[in-house]
Structures are given as C-alpha cells and as structure tokens.
CSV table of C-alpha atoms and ligand atoms in Angstrom, one decimal:
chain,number,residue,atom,x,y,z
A,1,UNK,CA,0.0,0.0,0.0
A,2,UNK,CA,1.1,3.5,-0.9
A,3,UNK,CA,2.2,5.8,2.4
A,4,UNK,CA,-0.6,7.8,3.4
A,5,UNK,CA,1.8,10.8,2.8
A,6,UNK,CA,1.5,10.0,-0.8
A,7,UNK,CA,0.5,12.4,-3.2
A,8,UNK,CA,-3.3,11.8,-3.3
A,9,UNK,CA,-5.1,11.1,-7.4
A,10,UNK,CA,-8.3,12.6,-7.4
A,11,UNK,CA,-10.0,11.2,-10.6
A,12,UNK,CA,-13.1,13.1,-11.7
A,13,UNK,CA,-15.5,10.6,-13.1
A,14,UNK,CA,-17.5,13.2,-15.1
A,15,UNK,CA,-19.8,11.4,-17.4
A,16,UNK,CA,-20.7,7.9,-17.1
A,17,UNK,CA,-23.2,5.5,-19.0
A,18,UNK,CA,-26.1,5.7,-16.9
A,19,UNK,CA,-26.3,9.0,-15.2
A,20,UNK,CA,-29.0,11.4,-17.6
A,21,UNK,CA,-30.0,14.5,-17.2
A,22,UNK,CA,-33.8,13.7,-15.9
A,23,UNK,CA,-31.7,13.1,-12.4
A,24,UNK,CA,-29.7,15.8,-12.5
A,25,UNK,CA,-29.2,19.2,-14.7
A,26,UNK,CA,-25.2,18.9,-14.4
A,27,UNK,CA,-24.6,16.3,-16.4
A,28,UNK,CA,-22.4,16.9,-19.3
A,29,UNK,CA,-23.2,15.6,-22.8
A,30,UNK,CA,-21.2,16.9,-25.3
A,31,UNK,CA,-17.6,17.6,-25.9
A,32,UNK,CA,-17.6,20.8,-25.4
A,33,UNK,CA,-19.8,20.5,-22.1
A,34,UNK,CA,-17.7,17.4,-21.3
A,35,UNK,CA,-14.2,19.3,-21.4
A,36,UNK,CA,-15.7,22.3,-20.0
A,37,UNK,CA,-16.6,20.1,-16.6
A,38,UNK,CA,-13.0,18.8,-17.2
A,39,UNK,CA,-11.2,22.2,-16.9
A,40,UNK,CA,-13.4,22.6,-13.9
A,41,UNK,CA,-12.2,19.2,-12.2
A,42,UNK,CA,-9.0,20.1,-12.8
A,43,UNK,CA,-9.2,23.7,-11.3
A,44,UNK,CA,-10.4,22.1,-8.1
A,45,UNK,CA,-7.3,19.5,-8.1
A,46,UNK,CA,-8.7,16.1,-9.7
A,47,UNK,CA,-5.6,14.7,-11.7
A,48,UNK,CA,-7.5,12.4,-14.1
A,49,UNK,CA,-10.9,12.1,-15.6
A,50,UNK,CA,-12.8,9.1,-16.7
A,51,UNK,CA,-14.9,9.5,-19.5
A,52,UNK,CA,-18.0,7.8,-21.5
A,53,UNK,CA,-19.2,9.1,-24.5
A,54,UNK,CA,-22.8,10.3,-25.1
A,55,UNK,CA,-24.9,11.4,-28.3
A,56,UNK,CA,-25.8,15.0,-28.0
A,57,UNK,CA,-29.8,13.4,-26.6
A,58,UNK,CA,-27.5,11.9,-24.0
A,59,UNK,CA,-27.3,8.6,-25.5
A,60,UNK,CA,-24.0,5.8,-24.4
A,61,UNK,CA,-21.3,5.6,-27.2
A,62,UNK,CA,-17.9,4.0,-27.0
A,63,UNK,CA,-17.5,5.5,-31.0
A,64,UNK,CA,-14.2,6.9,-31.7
A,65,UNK,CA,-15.4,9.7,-33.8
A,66,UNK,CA,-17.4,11.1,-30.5
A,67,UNK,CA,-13.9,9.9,-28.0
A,68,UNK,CA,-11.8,11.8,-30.4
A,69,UNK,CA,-14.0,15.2,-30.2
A,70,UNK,CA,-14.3,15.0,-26.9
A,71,UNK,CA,-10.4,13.8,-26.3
A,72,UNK,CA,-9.1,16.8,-28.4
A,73,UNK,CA,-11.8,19.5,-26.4
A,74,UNK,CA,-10.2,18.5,-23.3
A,75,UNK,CA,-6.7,18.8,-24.4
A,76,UNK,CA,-7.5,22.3,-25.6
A,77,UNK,CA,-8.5,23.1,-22.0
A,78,UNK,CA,-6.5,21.2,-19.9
A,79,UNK,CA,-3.6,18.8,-19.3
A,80,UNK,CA,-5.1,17.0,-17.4
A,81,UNK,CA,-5.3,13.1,-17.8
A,82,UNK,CA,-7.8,11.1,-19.9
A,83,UNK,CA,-9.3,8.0,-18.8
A,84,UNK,CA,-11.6,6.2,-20.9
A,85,UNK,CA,-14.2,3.8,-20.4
A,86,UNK,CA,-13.8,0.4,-21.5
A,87,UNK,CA,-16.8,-0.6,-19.9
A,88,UNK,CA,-19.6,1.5,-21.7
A,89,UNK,CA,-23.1,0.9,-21.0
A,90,UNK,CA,-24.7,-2.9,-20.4
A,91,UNK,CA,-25.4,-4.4,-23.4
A,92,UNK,CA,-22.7,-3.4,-26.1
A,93,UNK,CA,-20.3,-5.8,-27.4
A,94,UNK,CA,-16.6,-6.0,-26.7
A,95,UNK,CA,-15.7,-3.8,-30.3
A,96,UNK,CA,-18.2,-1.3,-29.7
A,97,UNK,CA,-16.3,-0.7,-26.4
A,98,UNK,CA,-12.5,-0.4,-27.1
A,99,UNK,CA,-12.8,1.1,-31.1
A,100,UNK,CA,-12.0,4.3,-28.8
A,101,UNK,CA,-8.8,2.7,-27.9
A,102,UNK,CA,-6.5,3.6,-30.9
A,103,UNK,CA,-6.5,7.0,-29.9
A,104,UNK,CA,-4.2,6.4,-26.7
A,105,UNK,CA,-5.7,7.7,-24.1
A,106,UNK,CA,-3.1,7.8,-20.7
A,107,UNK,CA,-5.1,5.4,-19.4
A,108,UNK,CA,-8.5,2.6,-19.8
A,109,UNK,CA,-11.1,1.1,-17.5
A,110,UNK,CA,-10.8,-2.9,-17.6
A,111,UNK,CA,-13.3,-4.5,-15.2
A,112,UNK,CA,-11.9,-8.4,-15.1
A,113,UNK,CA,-15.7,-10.0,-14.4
A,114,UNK,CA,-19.2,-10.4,-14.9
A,115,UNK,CA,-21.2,-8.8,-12.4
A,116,UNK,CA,-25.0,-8.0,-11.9
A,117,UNK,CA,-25.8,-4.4,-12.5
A,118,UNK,CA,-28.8,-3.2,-11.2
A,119,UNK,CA,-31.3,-5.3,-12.7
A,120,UNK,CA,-29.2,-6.1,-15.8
A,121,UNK,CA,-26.1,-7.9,-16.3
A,122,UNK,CA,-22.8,-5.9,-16.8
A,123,UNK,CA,-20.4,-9.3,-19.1
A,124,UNK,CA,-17.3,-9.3,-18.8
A,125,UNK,CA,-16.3,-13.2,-20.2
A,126,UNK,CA,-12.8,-13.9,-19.7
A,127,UNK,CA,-12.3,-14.0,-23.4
A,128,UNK,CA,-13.9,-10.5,-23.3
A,129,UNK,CA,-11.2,-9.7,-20.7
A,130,UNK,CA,-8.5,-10.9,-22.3
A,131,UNK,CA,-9.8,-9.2,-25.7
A,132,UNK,CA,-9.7,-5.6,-23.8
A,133,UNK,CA,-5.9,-6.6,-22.2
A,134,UNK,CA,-4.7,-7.4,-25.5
A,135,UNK,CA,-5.8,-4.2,-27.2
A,136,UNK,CA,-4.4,-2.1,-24.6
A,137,UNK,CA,-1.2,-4.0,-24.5
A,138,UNK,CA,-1.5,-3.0,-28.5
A,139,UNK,CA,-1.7,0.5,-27.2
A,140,UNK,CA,0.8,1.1,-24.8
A,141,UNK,CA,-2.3,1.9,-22.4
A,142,UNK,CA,-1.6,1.9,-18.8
A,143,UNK,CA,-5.0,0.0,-17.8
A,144,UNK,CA,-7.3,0.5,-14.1
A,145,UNK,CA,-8.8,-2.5,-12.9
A,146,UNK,CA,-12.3,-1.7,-11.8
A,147,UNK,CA,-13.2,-4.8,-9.0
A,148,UNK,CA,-16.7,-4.6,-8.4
A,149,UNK,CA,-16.2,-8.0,-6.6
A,150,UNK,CA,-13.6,-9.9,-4.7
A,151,UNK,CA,-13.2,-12.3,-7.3
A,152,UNK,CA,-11.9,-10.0,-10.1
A,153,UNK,CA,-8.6,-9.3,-8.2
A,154,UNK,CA,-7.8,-12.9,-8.6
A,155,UNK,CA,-8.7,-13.0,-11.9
A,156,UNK,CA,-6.3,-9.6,-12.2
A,157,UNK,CA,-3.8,-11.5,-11.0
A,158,UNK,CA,-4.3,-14.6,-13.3
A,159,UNK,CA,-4.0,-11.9,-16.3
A,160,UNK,CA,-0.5,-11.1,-15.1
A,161,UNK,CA,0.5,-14.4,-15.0
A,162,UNK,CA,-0.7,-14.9,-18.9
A,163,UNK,CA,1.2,-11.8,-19.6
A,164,UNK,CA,-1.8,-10.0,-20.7
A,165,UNK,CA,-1.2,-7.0,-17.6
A,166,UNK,CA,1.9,-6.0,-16.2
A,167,UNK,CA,2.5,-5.8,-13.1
A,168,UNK,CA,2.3,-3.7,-10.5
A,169,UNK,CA,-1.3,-3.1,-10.7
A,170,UNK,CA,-3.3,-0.5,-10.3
A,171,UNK,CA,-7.3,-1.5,-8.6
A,172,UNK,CA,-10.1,0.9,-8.7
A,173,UNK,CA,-12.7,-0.6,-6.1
A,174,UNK,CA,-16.2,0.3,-7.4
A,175,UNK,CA,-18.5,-0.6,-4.6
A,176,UNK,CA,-22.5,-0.1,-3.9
A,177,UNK,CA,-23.3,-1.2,-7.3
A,178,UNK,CA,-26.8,-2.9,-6.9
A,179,UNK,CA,-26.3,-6.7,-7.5
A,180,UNK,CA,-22.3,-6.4,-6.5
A,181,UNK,CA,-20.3,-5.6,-3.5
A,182,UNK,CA,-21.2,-3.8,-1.2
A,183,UNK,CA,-19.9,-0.2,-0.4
A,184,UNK,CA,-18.9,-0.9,3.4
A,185,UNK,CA,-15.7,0.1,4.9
A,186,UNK,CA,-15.1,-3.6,6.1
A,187,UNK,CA,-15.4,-4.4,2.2
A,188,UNK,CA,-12.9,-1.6,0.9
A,189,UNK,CA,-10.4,-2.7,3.8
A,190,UNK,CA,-10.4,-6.7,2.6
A,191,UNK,CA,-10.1,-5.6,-0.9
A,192,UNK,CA,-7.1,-3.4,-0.1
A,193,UNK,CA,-5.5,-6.1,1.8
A,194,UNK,CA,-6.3,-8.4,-0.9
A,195,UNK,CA,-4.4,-7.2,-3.4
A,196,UNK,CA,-0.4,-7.2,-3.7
A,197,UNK,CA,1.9,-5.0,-1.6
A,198,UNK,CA,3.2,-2.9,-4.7
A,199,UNK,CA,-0.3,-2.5,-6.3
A,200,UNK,CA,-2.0,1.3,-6.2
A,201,UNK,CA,-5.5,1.2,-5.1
A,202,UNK,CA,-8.3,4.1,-5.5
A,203,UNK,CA,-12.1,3.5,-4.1
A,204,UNK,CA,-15.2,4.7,-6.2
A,205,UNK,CA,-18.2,4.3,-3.4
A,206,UNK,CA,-21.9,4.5,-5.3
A,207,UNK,CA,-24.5,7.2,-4.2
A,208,UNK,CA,-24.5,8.8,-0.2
A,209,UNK,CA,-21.4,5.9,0.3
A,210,UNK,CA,-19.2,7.8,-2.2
A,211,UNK,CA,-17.6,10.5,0.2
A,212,UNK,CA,-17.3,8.2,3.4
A,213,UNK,CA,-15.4,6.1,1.1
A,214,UNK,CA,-13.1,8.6,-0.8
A,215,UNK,CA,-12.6,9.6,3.0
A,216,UNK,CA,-11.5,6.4,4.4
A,217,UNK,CA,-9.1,6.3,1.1
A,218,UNK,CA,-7.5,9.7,1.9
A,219,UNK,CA,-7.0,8.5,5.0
A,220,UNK,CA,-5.5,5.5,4.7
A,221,UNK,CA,-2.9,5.8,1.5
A,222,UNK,CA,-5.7,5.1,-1.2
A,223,UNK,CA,-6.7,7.4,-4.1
A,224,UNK,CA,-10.4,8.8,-4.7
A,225,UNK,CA,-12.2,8.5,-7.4
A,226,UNK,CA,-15.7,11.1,-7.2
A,227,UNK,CA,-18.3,12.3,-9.9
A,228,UNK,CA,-21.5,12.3,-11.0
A,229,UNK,CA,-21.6,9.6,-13.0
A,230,UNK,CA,-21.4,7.5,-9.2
A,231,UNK,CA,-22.9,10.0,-7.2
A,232,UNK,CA,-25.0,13.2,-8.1
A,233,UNK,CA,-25.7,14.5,-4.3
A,234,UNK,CA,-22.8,16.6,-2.6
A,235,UNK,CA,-25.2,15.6,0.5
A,236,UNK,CA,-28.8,14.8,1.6
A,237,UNK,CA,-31.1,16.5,-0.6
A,238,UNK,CA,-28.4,18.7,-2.6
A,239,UNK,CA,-27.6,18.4,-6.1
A,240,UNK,CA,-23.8,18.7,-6.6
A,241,UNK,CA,-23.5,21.7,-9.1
A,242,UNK,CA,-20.5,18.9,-11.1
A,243,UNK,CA,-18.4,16.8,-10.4
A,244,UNK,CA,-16.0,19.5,-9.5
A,245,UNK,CA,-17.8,20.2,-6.2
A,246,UNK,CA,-17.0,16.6,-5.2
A,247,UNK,CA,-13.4,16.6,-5.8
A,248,UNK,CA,-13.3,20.2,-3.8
A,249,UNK,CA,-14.8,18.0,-0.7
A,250,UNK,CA,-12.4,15.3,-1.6
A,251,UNK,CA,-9.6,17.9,-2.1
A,252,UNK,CA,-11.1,19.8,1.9
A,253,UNK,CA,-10.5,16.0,3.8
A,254,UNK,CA,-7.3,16.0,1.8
A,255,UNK,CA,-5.9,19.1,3.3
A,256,UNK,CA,-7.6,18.1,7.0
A,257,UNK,CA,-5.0,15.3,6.3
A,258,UNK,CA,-2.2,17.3,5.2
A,259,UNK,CA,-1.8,14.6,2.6
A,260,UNK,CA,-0.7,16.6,-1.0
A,261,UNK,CA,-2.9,16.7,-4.1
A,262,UNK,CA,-0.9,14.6,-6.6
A,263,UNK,CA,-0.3,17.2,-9.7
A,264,UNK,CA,-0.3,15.4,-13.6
A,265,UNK,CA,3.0,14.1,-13.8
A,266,UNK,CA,3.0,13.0,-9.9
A,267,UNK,CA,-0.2,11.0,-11.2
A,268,UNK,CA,1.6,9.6,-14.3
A,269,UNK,CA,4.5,8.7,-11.8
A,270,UNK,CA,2.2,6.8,-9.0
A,271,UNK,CA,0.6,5.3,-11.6
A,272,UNK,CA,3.6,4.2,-14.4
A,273,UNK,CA,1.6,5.7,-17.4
A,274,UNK,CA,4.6,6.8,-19.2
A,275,UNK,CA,6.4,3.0,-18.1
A,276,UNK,CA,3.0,1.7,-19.9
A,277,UNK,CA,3.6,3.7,-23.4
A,278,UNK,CA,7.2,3.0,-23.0
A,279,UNK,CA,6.8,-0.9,-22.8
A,280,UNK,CA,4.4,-0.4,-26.0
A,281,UNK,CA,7.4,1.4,-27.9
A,282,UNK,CA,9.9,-1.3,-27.2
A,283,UNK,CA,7.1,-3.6,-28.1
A,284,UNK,CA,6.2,-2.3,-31.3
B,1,LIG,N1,-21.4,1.7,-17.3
B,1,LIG,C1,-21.0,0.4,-16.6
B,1,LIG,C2,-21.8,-0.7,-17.2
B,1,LIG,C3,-16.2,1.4,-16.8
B,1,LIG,O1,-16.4,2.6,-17.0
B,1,LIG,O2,-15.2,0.8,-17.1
B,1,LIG,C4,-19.6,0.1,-16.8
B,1,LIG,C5,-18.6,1.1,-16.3
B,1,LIG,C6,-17.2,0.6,-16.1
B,1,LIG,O3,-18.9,2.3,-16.1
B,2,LIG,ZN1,-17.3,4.4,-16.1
C-alpha cells in the first residue's frame, strides 16, 4: 500500500453511462460540455478524468469519432489526464467498447468480471477480458482495474501471469453497485488487503457511500475517485453543481490530512503511465 503521505489522485468521473440529465441538470453531454466540466475538475485538483461518451440526446457511445471530439476538447483546456471507459453501457459488445482505444488515451477502465448491475447484467467473459488486455497492451495503455467484486482481483492476478497485464497493478474498487459488492468500509479494507503490496488502489463508493469512502481512502494511502456519474448528491437533498464540487470535498479532507494533491506528472509517476507507453514502444 502507498504511504498515506503520498500524493493523493483525485479522478473526476464526469460522465458515465447511466447517469442522464432527468436526475440531475449537471450532467455533461457533449464535448464541449464534457471538457468544459474537465477544466473545472481540474481547477479544483482532480488529476484524471474518466470519461464515456454520449450522443448530444444523451445517449451511451464507445464511438471513436465522438472519443476523439471529446479527447481533443479536453486537451485544448487542460492537461489533465484522460481516462476512458472500456466498460460502456450494459449491453454493447466487446468492439463497440475499445474502437476508442486507438487514440491512446493515458489510461483505460478494464473491469476483469461479470457482475449483476442493477437489474441487468454488466459481461465481462474472460475471453472478453482478455480481448480488452490485449488491445491495450496493442496500445501502450496503462489500464485501471475496476473490482466490483472480490473475485476480479484474482482474476487480475491470473492476467499477469498470462502476460496479458503487467504488473504492479493499479485497482479501482467500485463498490454499492446494486447486485455487487457492497460499499462498506469492512469491504474496501479486505479488498485493499487483498491485493499485492506494490499495487496502487483508488475507491469509487456508489451514491450517499461515495464521500465516506473517498474519506477512508485519503486516510488511509488510497486514491479517490468522485463524480456524478457515481454519485449526483454533494449531500442529503443537494444536487452537486458537477463533479467538481465533489473533488473540492475530496480535495477539503485532503488538506484536514495534510496529505498533497498529486499534480499530472505526480499522477503519471504513481501510476507508471509513461512505463505503460514505454513498454508499447519497445514492443512495437
Ligand atoms: N457503465 C457500466 C456498465 C467502466 O467505465 O469501465 C460500466 C462502467 C465501467 O462504467
Ligand atoms: Zn465508467
């Protein structure tokens, strides 16, 4: 586990699949809207963002035609770094969801299991799996595992022994999902003493659990991920204006702490992204 003097990663997860503007106003849609919220993010001392794309009615998209608008609005703003989905929405099929991937983002979501989701059923096959670590191997793609479940740091771990990830890891625990694990604190501390010494572990808690967990994180050597596509309330009752006004809580337990905000390149540092790219070059 990382000292919890270590620069802290705040990732601002902005958009999402599932998150529409019927439940909340703030939502961004559109490139423009979407690096706009980014700039903001950023301002307030997120590191990274993770992104989905949507149609301009709010619709899902993993298309790379909408990931390269809304990748080249954000680097106009901001150099902040770009995280994209692999994940998507429920229901779209393993191509759909990494065509996005060519364009080299600093970093990918790979969720390494099958898990219900709500009432549907978020697949994730181990071919699927595999499928996703090969392309971002292809890439040079430093990739997040998301663990929804205890069982998808094992199969992590069985991915670096097929040589498909490279390890040290970095785990993003994604807990509260309906149908998955639950977003306790005696859940988030098995899963971080689950995983291996070296790794680098961040916790996205769903809804009202989000900020006791991305305080627990802060305060124990973790990193925070916070947005509205996990959470739209900054507390009971209040709309968050964007997912900026959760990273400035995250960022306010952060300096109770006195733990630092991790700039860019102490982000790309804790988390190898330029090792990633580098591996690729030798690679290919
Ligand atoms: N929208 C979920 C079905 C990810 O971004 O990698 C999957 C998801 C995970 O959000
Ligand atoms: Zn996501």
């Amino acid at each position: 586990m990382t000292e919890p003097t270590a620069p802290l990663i705040i990732t601002a997860a902005i958009v999402g699949a599932e998150t529409m503007r019927e439940q909340t106003p703030h939502v961004p849609y559109t490139p423009q809207e979407i690096a706009d919220e980014a700039l903001r993010c950023a301002d307030a001392g997120a590191a990274m963002v993770h992104i989905h794309g949507r149609r301009d009615d709010g619709t899902p998209t993993q298309d790379r035609e909408t990931f390269a608008a809304i990748f080249d609005a954000i680097r106009q703003r901001t150099d902040i770094l770009v995280q994209f989905s692999t994940g998507g929405a429920v229901g779209m099929d393993v191509e759909q969801r990494i065509e996005a991937l060519s364009l080299r983002p600093h970093m990918a979501t790979l969720t390494t299991g099958t898990v219900n989701f709500g009432d549907e059923v978020f697949m994730n096959s181990l071919p699927t799996i595999r499928t996703i670590a090969k392309r971002l191997q292809k890439f040079g793609i430093r990739p997040e595992i998301e663990v929804f479940d205890t069982g998808m740091i094992d199969t992590a771990l069985r991915l670096c022994d097929e040589g498909l990830l490279e390890s040290p890891l970095h785990f993003d625990f994604v807990l509260g999902v309906p149908g998955a694990m639950g977003a306790s604190q005696r859940n988030l501390e098995f899963l971080v003493n689950s995983i291996p010494e070296n790794c680098t572990w961040s916790v996205a808690g769903m809804g009202r659990h989000e900020l006791p967990l991305a305080r627990f994180a802060v305060e124990h050597g973790g990193h925070v991920r916070v947005g509205l596509e996990d959470n739209i309330y900054l507390k009971k009752g209040r709309l968050a204006r964007g997912s900026f006004e959760l990273v400035e809580k995250v960022v306010e337990y952060a300096r109770r702490r006195k733990r630092p905000l991790a700039s860019v390149a102490q982000a790309r540092e804790l988390l190898r992204i330029d090792g990633a790219t580098e591996t690729a070059k030798t690679i290919g």
